[in-house]
Coordinates of C-alpha atoms in Angstrom, one line a residue:
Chain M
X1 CA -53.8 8.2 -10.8
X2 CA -52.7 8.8 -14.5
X3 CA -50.0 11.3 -12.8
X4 CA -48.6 8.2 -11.5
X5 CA -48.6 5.2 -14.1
X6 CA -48.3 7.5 -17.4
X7 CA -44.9 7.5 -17.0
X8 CA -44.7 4.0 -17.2
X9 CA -46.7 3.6 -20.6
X10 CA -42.9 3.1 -22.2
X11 CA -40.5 0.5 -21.3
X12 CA -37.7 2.5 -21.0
X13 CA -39.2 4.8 -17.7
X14 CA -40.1 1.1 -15.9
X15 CA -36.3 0.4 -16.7
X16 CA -35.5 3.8 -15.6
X17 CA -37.8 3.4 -12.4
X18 CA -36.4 0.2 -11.5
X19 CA -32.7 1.4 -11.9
X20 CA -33.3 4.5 -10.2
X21 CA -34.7 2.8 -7.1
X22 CA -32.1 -0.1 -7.2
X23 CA -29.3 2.5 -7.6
X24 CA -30.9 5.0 -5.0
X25 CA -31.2 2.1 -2.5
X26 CA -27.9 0.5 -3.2
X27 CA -26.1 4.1 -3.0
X28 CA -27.2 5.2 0.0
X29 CA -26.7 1.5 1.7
X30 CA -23.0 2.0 1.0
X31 CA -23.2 5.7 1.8
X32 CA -24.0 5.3 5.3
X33 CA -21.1 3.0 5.7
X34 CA -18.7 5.5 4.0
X35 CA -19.4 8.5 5.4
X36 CA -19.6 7.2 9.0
X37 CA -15.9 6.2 8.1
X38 CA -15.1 9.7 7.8
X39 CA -15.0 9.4 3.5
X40 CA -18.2 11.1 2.3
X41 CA -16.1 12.0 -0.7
X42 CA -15.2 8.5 -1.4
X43 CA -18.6 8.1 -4.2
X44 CA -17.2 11.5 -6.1
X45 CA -13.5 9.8 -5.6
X46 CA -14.3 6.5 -6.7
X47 CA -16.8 8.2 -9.6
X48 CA -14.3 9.9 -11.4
X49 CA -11.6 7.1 -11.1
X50 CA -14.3 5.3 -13.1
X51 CA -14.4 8.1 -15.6
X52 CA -10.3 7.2 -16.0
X53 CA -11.4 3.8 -16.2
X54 CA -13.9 3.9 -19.0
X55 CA -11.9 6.1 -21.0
X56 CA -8.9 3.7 -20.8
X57 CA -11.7 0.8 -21.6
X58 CA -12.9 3.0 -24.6
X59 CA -9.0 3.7 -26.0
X60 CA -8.1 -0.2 -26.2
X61 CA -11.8 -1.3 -26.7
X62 CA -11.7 -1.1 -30.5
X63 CA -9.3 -3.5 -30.8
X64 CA -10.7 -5.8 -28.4
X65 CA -14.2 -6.0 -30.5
X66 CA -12.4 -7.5 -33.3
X67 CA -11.7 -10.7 -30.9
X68 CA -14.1 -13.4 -32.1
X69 CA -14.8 -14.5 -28.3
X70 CA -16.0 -10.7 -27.5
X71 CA -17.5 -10.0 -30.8
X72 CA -19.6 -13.4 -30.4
X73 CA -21.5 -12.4 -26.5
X74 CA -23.8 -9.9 -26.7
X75 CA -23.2 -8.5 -23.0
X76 CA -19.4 -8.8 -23.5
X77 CA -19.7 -6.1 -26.6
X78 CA -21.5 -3.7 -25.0
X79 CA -19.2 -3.8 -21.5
X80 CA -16.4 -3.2 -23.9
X81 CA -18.7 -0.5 -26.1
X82 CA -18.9 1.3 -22.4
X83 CA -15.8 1.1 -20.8
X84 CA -17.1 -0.9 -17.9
X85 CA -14.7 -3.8 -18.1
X86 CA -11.7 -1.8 -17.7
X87 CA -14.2 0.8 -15.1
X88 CA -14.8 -1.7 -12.9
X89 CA -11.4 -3.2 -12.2
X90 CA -9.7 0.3 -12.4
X91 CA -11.5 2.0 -10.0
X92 CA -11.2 -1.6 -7.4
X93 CA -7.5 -0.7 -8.0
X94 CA -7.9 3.5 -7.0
X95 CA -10.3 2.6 -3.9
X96 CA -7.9 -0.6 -2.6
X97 CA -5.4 2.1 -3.3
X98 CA -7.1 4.7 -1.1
X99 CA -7.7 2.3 1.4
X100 CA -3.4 1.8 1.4
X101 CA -2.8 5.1 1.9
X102 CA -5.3 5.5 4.6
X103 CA -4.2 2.3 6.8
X104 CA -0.4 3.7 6.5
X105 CA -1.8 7.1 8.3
X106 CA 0.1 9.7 6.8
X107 CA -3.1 10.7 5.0
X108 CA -6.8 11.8 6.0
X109 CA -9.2 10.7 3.8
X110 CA -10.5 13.5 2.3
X111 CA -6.8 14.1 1.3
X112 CA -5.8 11.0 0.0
X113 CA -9.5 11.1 -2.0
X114 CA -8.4 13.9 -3.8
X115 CA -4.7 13.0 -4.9
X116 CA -6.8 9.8 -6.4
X117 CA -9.8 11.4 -7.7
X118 CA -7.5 14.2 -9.8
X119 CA -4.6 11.7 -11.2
X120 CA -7.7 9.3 -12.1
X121 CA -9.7 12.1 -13.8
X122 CA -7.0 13.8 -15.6
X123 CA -5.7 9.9 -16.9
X124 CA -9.5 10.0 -18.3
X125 CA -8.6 12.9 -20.4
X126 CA -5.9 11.6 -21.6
X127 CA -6.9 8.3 -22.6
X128 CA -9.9 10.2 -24.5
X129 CA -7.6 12.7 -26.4
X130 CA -5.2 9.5 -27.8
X131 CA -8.1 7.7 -29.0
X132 CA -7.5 7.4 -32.7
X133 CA -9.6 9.7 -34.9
X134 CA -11.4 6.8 -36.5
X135 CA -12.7 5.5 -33.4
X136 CA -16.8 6.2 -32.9
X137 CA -17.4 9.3 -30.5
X138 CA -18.1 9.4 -27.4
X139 CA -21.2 10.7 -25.4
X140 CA -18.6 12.6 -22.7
X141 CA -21.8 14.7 -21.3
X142 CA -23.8 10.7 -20.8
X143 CA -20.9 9.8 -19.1
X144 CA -20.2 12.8 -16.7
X145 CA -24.4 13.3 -15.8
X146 CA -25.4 9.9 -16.6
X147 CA -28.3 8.9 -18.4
X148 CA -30.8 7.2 -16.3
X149 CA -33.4 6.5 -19.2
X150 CA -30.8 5.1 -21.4
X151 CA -30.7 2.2 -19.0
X152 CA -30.8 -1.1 -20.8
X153 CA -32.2 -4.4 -19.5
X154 CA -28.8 -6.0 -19.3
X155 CA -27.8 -2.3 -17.9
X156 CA -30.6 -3.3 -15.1
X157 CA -30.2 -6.7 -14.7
X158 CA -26.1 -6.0 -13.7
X159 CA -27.2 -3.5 -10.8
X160 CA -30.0 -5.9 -9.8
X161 CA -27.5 -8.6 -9.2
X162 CA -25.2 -5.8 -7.6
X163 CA -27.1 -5.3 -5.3
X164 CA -28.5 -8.3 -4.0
X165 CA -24.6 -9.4 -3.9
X166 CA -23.7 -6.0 -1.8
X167 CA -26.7 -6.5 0.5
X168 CA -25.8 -9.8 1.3
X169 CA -22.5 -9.4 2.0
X170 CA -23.2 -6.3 4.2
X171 CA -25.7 -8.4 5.9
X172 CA -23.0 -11.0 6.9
X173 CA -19.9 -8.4 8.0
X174 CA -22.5 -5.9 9.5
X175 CA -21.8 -6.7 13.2
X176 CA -17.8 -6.5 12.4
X177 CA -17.9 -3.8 10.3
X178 CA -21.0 -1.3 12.4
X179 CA -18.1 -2.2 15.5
X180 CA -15.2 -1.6 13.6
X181 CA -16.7 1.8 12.4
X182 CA -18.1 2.9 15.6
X183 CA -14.3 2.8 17.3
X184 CA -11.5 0.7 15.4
X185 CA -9.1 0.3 18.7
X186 CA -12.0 -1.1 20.5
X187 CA -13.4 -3.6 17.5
X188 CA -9.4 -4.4 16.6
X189 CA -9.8 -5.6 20.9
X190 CA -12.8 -7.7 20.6
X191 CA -10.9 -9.5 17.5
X192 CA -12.5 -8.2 14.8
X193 CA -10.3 -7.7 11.3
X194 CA -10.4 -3.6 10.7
X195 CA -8.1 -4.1 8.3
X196 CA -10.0 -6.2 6.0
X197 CA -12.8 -4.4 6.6
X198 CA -11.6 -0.9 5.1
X199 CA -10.5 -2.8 1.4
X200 CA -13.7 -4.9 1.7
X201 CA -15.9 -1.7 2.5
X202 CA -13.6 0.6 -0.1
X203 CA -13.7 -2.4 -3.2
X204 CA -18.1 -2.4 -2.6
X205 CA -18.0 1.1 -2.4
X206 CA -16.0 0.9 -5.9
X207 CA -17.7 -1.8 -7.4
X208 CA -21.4 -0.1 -6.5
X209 CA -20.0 3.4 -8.1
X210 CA -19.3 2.1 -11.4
X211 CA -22.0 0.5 -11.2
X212 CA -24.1 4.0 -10.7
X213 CA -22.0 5.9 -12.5
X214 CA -24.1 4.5 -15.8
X215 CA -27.3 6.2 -14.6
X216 CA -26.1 8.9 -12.2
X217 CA -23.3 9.9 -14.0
X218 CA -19.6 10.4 -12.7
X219 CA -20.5 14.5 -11.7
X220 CA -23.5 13.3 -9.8
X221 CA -23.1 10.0 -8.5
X222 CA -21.4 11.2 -4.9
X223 CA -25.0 12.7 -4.8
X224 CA -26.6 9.4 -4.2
X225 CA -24.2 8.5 -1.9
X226 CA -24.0 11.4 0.8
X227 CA -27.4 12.7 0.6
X228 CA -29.8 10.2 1.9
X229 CA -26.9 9.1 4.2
X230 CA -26.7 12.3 5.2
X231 CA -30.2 12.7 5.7
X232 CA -30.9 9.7 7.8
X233 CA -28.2 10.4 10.2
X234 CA -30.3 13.2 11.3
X235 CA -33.2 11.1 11.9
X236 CA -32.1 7.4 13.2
X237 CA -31.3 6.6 16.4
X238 CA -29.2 3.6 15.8
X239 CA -26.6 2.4 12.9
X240 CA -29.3 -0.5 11.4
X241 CA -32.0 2.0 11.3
X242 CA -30.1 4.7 10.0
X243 CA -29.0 2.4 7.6
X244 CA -32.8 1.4 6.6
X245 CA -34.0 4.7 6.4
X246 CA -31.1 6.2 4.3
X247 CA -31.9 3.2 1.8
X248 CA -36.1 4.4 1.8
X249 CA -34.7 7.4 1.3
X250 CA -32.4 7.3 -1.7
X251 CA -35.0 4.7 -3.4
X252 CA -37.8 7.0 -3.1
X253 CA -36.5 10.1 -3.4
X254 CA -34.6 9.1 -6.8
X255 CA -38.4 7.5 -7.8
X256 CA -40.0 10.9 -7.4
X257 CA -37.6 12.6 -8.4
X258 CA -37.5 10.4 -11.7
X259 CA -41.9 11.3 -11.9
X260 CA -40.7 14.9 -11.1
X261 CA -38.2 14.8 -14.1
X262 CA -40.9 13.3 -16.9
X263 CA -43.9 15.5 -15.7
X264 CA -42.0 18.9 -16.0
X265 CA -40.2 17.7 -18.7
X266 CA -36.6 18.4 -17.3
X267 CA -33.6 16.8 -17.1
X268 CA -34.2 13.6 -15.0
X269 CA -30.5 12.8 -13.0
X270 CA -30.5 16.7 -12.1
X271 CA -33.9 16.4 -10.4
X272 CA -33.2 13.2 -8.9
X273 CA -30.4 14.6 -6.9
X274 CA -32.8 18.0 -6.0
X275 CA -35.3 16.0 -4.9
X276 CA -32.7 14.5 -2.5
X277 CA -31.9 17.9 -1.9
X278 CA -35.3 18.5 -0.7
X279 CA -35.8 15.7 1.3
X280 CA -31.8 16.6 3.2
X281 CA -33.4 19.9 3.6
X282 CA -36.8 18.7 5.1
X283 CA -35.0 16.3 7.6
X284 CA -32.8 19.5 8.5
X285 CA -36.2 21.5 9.5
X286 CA -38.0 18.8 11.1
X287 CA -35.6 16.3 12.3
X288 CA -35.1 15.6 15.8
X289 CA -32.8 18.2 17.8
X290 CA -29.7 16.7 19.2
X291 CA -28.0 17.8 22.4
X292 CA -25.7 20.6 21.9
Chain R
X1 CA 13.6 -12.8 33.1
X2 CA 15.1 -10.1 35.4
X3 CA 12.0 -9.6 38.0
X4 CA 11.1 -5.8 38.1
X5 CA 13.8 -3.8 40.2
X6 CA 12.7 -0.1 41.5
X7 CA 15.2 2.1 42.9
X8 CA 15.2 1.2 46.6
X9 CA 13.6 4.1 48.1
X10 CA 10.6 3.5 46.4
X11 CA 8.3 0.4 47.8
X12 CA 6.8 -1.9 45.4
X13 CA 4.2 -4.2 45.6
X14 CA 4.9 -7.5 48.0
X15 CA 6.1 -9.9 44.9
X16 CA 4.7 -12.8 46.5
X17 CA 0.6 -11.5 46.1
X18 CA -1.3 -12.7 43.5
X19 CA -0.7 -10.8 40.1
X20 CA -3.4 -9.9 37.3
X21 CA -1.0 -8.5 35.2
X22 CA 2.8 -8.8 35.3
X23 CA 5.3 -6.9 32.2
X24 CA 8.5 -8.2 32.2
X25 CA 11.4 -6.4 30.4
X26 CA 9.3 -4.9 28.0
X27 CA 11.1 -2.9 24.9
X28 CA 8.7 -1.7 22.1
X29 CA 9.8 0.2 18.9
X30 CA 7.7 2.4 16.7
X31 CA 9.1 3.6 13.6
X32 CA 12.5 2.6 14.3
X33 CA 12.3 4.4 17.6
X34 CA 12.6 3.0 20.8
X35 CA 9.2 4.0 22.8
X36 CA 9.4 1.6 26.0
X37 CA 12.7 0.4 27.0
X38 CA 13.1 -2.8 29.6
X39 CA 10.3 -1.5 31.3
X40 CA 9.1 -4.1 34.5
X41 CA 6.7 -4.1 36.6
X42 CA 3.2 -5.9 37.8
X43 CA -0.2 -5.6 39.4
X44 CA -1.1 -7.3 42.3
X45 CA -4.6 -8.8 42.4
X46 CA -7.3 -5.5 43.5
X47 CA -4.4 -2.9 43.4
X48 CA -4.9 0.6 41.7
X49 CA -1.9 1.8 39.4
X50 CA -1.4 5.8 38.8
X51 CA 0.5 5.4 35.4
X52 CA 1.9 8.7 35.3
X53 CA 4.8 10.5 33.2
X54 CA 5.4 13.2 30.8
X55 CA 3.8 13.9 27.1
X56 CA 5.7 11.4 24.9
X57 CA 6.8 9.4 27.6
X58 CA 5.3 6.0 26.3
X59 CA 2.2 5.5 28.4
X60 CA -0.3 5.1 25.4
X61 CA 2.3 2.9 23.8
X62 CA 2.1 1.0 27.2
X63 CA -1.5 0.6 27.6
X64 CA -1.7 -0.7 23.6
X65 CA 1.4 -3.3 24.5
X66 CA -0.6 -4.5 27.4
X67 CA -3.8 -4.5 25.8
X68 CA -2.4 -6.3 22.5
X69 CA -3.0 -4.1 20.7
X70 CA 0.9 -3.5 19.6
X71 CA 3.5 -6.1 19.6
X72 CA 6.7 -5.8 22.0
X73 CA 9.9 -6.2 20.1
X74 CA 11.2 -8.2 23.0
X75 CA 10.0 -8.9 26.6
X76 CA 6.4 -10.0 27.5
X77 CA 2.9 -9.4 28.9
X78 CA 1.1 -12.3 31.2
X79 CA -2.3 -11.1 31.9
X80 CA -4.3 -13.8 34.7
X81 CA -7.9 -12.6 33.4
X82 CA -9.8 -10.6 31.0
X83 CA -8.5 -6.9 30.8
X84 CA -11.0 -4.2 30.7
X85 CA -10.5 -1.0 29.1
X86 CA -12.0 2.6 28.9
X87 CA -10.6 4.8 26.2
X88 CA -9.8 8.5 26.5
X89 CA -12.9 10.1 25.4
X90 CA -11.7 11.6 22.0
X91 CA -11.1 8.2 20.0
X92 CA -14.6 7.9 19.3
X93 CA -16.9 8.9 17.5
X94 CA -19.2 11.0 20.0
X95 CA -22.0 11.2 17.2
X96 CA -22.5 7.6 16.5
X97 CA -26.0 6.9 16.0
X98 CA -26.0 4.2 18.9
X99 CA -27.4 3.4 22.7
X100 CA -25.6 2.6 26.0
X101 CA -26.9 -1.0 25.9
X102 CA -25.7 -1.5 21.9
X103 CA -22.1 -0.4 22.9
X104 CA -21.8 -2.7 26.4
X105 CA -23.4 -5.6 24.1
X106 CA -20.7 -5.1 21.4
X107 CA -18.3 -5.7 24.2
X108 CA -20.0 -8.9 25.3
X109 CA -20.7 -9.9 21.8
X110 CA -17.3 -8.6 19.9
X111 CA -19.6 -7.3 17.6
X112 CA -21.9 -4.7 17.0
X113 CA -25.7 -5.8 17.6
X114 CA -28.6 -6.1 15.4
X115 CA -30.9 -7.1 18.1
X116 CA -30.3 -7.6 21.6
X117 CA -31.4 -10.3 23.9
X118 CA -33.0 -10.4 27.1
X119 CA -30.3 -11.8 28.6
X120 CA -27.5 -9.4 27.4
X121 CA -29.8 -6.9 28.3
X122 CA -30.0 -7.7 31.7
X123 CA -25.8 -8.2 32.1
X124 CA -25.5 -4.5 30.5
X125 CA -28.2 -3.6 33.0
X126 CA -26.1 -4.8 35.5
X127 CA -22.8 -3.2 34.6
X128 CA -24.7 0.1 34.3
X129 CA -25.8 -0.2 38.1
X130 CA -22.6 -0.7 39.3
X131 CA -21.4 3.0 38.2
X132 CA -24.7 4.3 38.8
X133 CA -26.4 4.3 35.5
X134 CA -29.5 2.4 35.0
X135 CA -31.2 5.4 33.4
X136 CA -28.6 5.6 30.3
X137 CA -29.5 2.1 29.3
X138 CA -32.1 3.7 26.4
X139 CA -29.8 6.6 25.6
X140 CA -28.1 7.7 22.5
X141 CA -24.6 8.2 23.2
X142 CA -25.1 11.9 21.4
X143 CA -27.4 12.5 23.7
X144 CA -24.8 11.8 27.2
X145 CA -22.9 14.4 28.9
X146 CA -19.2 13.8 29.6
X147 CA -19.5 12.0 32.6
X148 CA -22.3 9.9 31.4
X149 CA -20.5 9.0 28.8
X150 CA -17.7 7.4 30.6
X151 CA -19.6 5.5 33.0
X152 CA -21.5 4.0 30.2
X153 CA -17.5 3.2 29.2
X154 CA -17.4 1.8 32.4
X155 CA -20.2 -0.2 32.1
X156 CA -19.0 -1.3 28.8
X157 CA -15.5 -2.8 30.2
X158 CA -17.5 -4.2 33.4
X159 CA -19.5 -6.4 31.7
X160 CA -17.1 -8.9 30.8
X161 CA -15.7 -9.3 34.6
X162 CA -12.1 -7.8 34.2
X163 CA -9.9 -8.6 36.7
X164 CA -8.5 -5.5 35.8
X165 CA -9.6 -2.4 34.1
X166 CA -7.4 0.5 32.5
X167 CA -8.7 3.5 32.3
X168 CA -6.8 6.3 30.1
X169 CA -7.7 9.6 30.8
X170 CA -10.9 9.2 31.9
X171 CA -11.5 12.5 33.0
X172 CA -10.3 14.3 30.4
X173 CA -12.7 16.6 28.4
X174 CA -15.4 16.0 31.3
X175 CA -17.1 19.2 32.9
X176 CA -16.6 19.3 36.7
X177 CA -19.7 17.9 37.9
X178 CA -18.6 15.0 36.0
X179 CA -15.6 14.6 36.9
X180 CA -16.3 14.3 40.4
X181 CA -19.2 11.6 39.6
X182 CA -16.0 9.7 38.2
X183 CA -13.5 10.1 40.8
X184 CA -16.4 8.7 43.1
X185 CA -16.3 5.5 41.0
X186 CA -13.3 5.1 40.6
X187 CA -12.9 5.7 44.2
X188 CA -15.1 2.9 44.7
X189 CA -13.1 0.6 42.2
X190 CA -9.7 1.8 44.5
X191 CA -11.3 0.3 47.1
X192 CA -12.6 -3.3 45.6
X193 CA -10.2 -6.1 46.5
X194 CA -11.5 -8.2 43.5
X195 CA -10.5 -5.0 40.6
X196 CA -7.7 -3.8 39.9
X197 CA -6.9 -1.2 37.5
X198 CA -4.4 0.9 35.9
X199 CA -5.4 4.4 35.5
X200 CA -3.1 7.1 33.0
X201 CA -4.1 10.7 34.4
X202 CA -2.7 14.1 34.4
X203 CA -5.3 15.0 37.1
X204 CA -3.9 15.1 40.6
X205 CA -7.1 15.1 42.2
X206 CA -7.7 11.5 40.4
X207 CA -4.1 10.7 41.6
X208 CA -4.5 11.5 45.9
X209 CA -8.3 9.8 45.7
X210 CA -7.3 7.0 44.0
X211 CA -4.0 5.4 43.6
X212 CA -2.6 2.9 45.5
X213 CA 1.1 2.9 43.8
X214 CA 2.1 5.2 41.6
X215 CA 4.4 3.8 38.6
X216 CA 6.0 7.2 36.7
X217 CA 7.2 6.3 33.4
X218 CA 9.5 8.1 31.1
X219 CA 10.2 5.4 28.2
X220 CA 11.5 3.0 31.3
X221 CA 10.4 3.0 34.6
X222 CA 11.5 6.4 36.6
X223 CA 9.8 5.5 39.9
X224 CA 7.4 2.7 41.5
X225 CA 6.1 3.1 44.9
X226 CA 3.7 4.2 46.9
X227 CA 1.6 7.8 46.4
X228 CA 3.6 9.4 49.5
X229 CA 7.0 8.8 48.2
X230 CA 6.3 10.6 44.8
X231 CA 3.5 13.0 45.1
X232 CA 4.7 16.4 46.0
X233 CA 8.6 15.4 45.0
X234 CA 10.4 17.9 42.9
X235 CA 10.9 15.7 39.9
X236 CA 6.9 14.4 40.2
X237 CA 5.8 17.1 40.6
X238 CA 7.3 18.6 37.3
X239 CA 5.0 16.6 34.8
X240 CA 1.8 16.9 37.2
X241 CA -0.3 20.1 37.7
X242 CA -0.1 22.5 40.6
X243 CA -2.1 22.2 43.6
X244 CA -3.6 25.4 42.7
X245 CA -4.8 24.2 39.1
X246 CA -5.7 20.6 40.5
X247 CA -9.1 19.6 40.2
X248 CA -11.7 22.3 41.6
X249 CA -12.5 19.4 44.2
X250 CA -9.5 20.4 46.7
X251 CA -7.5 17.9 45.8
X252 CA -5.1 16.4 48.5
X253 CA -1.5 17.3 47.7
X254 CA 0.7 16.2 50.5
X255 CA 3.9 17.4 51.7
X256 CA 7.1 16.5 50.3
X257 CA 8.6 14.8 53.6
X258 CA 12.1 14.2 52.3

């Protein structure tokens, strides 16, 4: 029994817990919708258009902290300290973006993922090289593999509130959106708005990426996304139950991997995404067989 | 509104019979270029249409117009009922985690299902005995063959009660055995007073079972009549398959009698 509450003697591995099974969950909620929409890249996209975003956040943030309106809210600081207020809006931009250049054809998704995901990236660079020498330095390796037991309670709080807000709306466009994804001509025949659908499903996907890029990290992030999705496809039988047992999945699997991480005193993103890994590759050796 | 004018040794439906569909001067553009020009014609009440016609020659284009699906630049589409439709078989995703009975209740619904009544259970029940199908109600559509899966199709554009159904390439991609199932059913639809339908095929087997008019399209209407005056003429004949790579079923392929 100690194996299992130890861990949790200090507050910062309950926030990490709680995160990690918030972010797992959430992740692999979206993940199911994205990757049956042909963009299982879209999390790794959308990731490192937030790492453009928080570095443009973190060139023009100093200035902004001297604003008395900032400098007076606690949780205003620290989103401009991390980048996320620039993050968050940024990478809405890239993935409505994506979701242009996907609607006008020319493009797959995978393709027009990448041409988003590279200028996005190499913007982040840049925006990180003019920052002025004076400026305090930046944690570039928290930032690409996250750091899930950094996790404040504001941190915890935001992707609580996430992802009630994502659940809810997913609830309510789930029959539109489970049609629309299934075949778009026949959904676009029964009435149903595939248009809106593809920027509503891209700008969640964004929003719930810069979200777990704080804990998973823009390198690892997609992780979340694909794996447990991944995983479930193999198992369910329908799109709701899929869609339940991708989110058990991504929950539990980044909670043990989390007890994995603190017990063998390793990296704890890292084995998060292995013990994903693990559970892909268990689903892959005892899943149900599909007819060839 | 010029009513539909075939060349006159073609035979065209009687124009005084009831009509489930009638297209009247239809022009669509796509990209600046002109896909369906003036094209006229109309289905009378339980008729079966052959749409036939080359690669490129506007018939998807067609079927969207009529379906809504793309809007005419000028002319117009009066439909009397609901319009059913069974897509060709590579649109969709074959390896969506989903049953027979979700996708014919998505139809009824206009969304996808969470949970399914009793009632809409027992309408897709229905629709899945008229083309044979009870057992597929349960299945995942991964798990259907080719021909299963377009019956379930079938089922899925039955349920609402189309006066007429259009079915694009509905054999396409299906193993033989299948095939034939669907040629049987759609046999059976050819011979229902109440259905019509519009079926866009490359088979000729499909063709001599089924059609009651053929309408041969080439970005404007190239010929409308009946099977005998097309099938087996020299300029037919050019888009459609040889008798000897027609369907393994022996497909009728009469004589040209010009």
């Amino acid at each position: 029994m100690s194996f299992l509450l130890d861990p949790f003697s200090a507050d910062f591995m309950v926030r990490a817990f709680i995160a990690g099974v918030v972010i797992g969950g959430l992740c692999a909620l979206v993940g199911v919708l994205v990757v049956q929409r042909g963009l299982a890249f879209i999390g790794d996209g959308l990731a490192h258009a937030a790492f453009g975003g928080i570095a443009l956040g973190l060139l023009i943030g100093p200035a902004l902290e001297k604003n008395r309106a900032i400098a007076g809210s606690a949780r205003a600081m620290t989103m401009v300290r991390d980048g996320s207020w620039i993050a968050l809006p940024f990478t809405v931009l890239i993935a409505l973006g994506i979701a242009f250049v996907l609607r006008r054809g020319r493009l797959r998704g995978d393709a027009a993922t990448g041409v988003f995901f590279a200028v996005s990236f190499a913007l982040g660079v840049l925006f990180l090289g003019l920052r002025p020498t004076s400026a305090p330095p930046v944690n570039v390796e928290a930032v690409l593999f996250g750091s899930i037991l950094a996790v404040t309670p504001s941190d915890l709080l935001t992707a609580t509130v996430v992802a009630v807000l994502v659940a809810g709306v997913l609830i309510l466009v789930w029959p539109k959106l489970a049609y629309a994804l299934f075949d778009r001509e026949l959904a676009e025949l029964s009435g149903v708005r595939v248009a809106v659908l593809d920027y509503l499903l891209l700008a969640i996907a964004a929003v719930v990426t810069v979200v777990a890029v704080k804990t998973a990290g823009v390198v690892l992030v997609s992780a979340y996304v694909v794996i447990p999705a991944a995983t479930a496809r193999m198992i369910g039988r329908r799109l709701s139950s899929v869609a339940i047992i991708a989110v058990v999945l991504g929950a539990a699997g980044s909670a043990i991997g989390l007890l994995a991480s603190y017990h063998l005193n390793v990296a704890s993103g890292a084995t998060i995404i292995l013990t994903l890994g693990l559970i892909f590759a268990l689903g892959l050796a005892f899943g149900p067989r599909r007819r060839a | 509104m010029t009513e539909a004018s075939p060349p006159s040794r073609y035979t065209p439906p009687d124009p005084r019979m009831p009509r489930v569909l009638d297209v009247r001067d239809l022009c669509v553009e796509l990209a600046g270029r002109t896909i369906l020009d003036e094209v006229s014609f109309f289905v009378p009440k339980g008729e079966f249409l052959c749409l036939c016609g080359p690669n490129g020659a506007g018939k998807s284009t067609l079927l969207k117009t009529i379906l809504g699906l793309i809007e005419p630049k000028s002319g117009e589409v009066v439909r009397s009922g609901t319009v059913g439709y069974v897509p060709q078989r590579k649109t969709f995703d074959r390896d969506f985690p989903a049953t027979a009975v979700e996708l014919i209740v998505a139809n009824l619904r206009g969304g996808w299902p969470i949970r399914i009544k009793p009632e809409e259970r027992e309408l897709a029940k229905r629709a899945l005995a008229r083309v044979g199908g009870e057992k597929l109600i349960d299945k995942n559509l991964a798990d259907l063959s080719g021909g299963e899966t377009q019956r379930v199709f079938l089922a899925r554009a039955l349920v609402t009660d189309p006066v007429l159904i259009i079915l694009d390439e509905p054999t396409a991609g299906v193993d033989v055995g299948g095939r034939q199932e669907l040629l049987t059913l759609m046999e059976e639809i050819s011979r229902s007073d109440e259905l019509a339908a519009i079926l866009v095929t490359h088979n000729i087997a499909a063709i001599a079972r089924t059609a009651e008019r053929i309408l041969y399209l080439d970005g404007r209407v190239m010929a409308w009549g009946l099977p005998h005056e097309l099938l087996g003429k020299e300029r037919f004949s050019a888009i459609m398959p040889s008798p000897r790579d027609a369907d393994a079923s022996g497909a009728a392929w009469p004589q040209d009698d010009e």
